[in-house]
Short mmCIF file of C-alpha atoms in Angstrom, two decimals:
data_model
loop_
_atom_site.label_atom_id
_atom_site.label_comp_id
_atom_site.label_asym_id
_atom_site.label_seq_id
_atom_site.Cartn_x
_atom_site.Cartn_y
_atom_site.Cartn_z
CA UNK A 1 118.88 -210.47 -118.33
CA UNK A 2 121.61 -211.91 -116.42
CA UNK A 3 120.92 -210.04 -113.18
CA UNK A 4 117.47 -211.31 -113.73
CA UNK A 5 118.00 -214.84 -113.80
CA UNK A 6 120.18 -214.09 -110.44
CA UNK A 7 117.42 -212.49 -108.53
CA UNK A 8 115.46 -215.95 -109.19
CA UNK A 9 118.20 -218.11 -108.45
CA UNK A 10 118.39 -216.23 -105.08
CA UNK A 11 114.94 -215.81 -104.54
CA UNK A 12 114.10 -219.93 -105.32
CA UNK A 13 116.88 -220.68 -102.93
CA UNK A 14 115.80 -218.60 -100.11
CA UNK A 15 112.16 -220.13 -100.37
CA UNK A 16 114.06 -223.50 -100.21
CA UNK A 17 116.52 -222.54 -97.15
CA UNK A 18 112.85 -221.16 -95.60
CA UNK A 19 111.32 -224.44 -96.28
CA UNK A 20 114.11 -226.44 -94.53
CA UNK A 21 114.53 -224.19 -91.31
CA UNK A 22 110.66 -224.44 -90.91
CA UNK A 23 110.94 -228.24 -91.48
CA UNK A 24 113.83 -228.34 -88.71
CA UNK A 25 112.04 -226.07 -86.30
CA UNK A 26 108.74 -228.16 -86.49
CA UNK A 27 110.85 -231.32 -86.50
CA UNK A 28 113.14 -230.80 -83.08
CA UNK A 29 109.63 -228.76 -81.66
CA UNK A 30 107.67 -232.29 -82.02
CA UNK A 31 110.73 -233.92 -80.50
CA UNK A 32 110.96 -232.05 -77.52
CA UNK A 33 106.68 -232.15 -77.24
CA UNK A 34 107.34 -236.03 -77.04
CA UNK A 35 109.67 -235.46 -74.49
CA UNK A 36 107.43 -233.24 -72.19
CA UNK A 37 104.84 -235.77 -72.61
CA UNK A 38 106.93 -238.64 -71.48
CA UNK A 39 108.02 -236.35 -68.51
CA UNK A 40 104.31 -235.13 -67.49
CA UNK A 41 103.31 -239.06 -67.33
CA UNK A 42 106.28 -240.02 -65.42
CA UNK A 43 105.67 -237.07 -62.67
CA UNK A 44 102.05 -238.10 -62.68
CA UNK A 45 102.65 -241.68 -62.32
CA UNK A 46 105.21 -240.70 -59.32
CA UNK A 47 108.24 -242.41 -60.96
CA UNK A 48 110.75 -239.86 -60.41
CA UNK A 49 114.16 -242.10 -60.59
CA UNK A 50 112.77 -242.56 -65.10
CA UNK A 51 111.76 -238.82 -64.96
CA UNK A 52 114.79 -237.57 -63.65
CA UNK A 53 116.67 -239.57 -66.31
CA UNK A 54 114.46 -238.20 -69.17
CA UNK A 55 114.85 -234.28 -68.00
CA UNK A 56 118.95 -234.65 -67.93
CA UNK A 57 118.44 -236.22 -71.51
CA UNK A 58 116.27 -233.37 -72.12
CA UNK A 59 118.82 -231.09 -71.10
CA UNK A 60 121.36 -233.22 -73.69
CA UNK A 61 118.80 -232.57 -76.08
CA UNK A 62 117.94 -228.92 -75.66
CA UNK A 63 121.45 -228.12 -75.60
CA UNK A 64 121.54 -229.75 -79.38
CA UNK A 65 118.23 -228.25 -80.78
CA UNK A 66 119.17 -224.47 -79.18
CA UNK A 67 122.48 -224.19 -80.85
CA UNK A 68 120.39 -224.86 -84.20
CA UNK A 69 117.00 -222.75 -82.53
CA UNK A 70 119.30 -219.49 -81.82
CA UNK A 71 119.24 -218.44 -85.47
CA UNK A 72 115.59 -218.41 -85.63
CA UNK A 73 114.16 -217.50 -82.66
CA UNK A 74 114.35 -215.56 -79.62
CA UNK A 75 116.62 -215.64 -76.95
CA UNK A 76 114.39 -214.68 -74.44
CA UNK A 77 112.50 -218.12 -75.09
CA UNK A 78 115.89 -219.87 -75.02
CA UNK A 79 117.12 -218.17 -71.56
CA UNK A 80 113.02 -219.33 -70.17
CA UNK A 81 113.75 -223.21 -71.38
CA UNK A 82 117.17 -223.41 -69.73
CA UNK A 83 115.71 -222.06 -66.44
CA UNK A 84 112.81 -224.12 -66.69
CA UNK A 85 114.88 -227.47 -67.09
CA UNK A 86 116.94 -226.76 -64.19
CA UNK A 87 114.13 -226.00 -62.09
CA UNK A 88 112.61 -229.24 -63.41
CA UNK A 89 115.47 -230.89 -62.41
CA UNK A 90 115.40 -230.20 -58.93
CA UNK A 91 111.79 -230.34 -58.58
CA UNK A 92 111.45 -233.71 -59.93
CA UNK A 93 114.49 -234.44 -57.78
CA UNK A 94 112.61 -233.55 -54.75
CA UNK A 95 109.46 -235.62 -55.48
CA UNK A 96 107.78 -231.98 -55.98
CA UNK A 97 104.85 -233.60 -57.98
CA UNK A 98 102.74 -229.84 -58.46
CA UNK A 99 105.59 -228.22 -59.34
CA UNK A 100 106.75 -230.56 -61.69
CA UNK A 101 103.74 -230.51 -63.83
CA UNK A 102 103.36 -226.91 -63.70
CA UNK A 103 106.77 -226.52 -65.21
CA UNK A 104 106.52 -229.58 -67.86
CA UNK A 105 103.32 -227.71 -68.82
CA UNK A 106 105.14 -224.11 -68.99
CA UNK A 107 107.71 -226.10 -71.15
CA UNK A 108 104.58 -227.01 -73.55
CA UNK A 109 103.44 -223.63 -73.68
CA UNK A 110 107.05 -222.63 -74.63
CA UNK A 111 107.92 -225.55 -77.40
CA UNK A 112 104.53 -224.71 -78.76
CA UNK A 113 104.79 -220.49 -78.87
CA UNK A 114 108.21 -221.36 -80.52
CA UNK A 115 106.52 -223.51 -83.27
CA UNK A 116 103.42 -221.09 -84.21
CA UNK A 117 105.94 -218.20 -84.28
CA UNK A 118 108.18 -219.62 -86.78
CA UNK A 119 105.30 -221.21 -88.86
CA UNK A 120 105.10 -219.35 -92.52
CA UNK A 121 101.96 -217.42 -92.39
CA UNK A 122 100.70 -213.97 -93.01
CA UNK A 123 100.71 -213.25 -89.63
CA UNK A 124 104.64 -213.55 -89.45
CA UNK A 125 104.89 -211.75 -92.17
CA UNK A 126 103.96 -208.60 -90.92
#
């Protein structure tokens, strides 16, 4: 009877620990969505000097969320972001207006793939 009352114990506190990782994830995901958005307006509305400030806080902030994001997910998505906001970087540095959006946008793609893969759903499951 003991051992059963463990097994529930263990099994309740792993559905919690699930429910606050997936809570995190979707939490720091929105976060840096907000920030892409912010980024894609400034490169659209050509004010580079407030989107270059916003992508070297995004780096600040990516380096925060992936030391948390490397238990859950991959690291091949993790080594993409950090060469994506570098590029970004230098792109928005150099007034490189296509570029810029295509890489905020492949930073969208990214945040978002991260946050359906980590959502609790049968398809995760198996």
């Amino acid at each position: 009877m003991k051992s059963l009352w463990i097994s529930f114990s263990l099994f309740f506190l792993m559905i919690i620990g699930i429910f606050f990782s997936v809570n995190g994830i979707n939490s720091r995901c929105n976060h840096l969505q907000s920030l892409n958005s912010k980024l894609e307006s400034y490169i659209i509305e050509e004010n580079y000097q407030d989107a270059y400030d916003l992508s070297l806080d995004y780096i600040a902030e990516w380096k925060k969320s992936s030391k948390f994001l490397t238990v859950f997910i991959h690291h091949e998505d993790i080594d993409y972001i950090d060469s994506e906001i570098l590029k970004l970087t230098q792109y928005i540095k150099n007034k490189d207006n296509s570029e810029g959006l295509a890489t905020v946008h492949v930073l969208k793609y990214i945040v978002a793939h991260i946050k359906s893969h980590e959502k609790v759903s049968i398809s995760n499951i198996f």
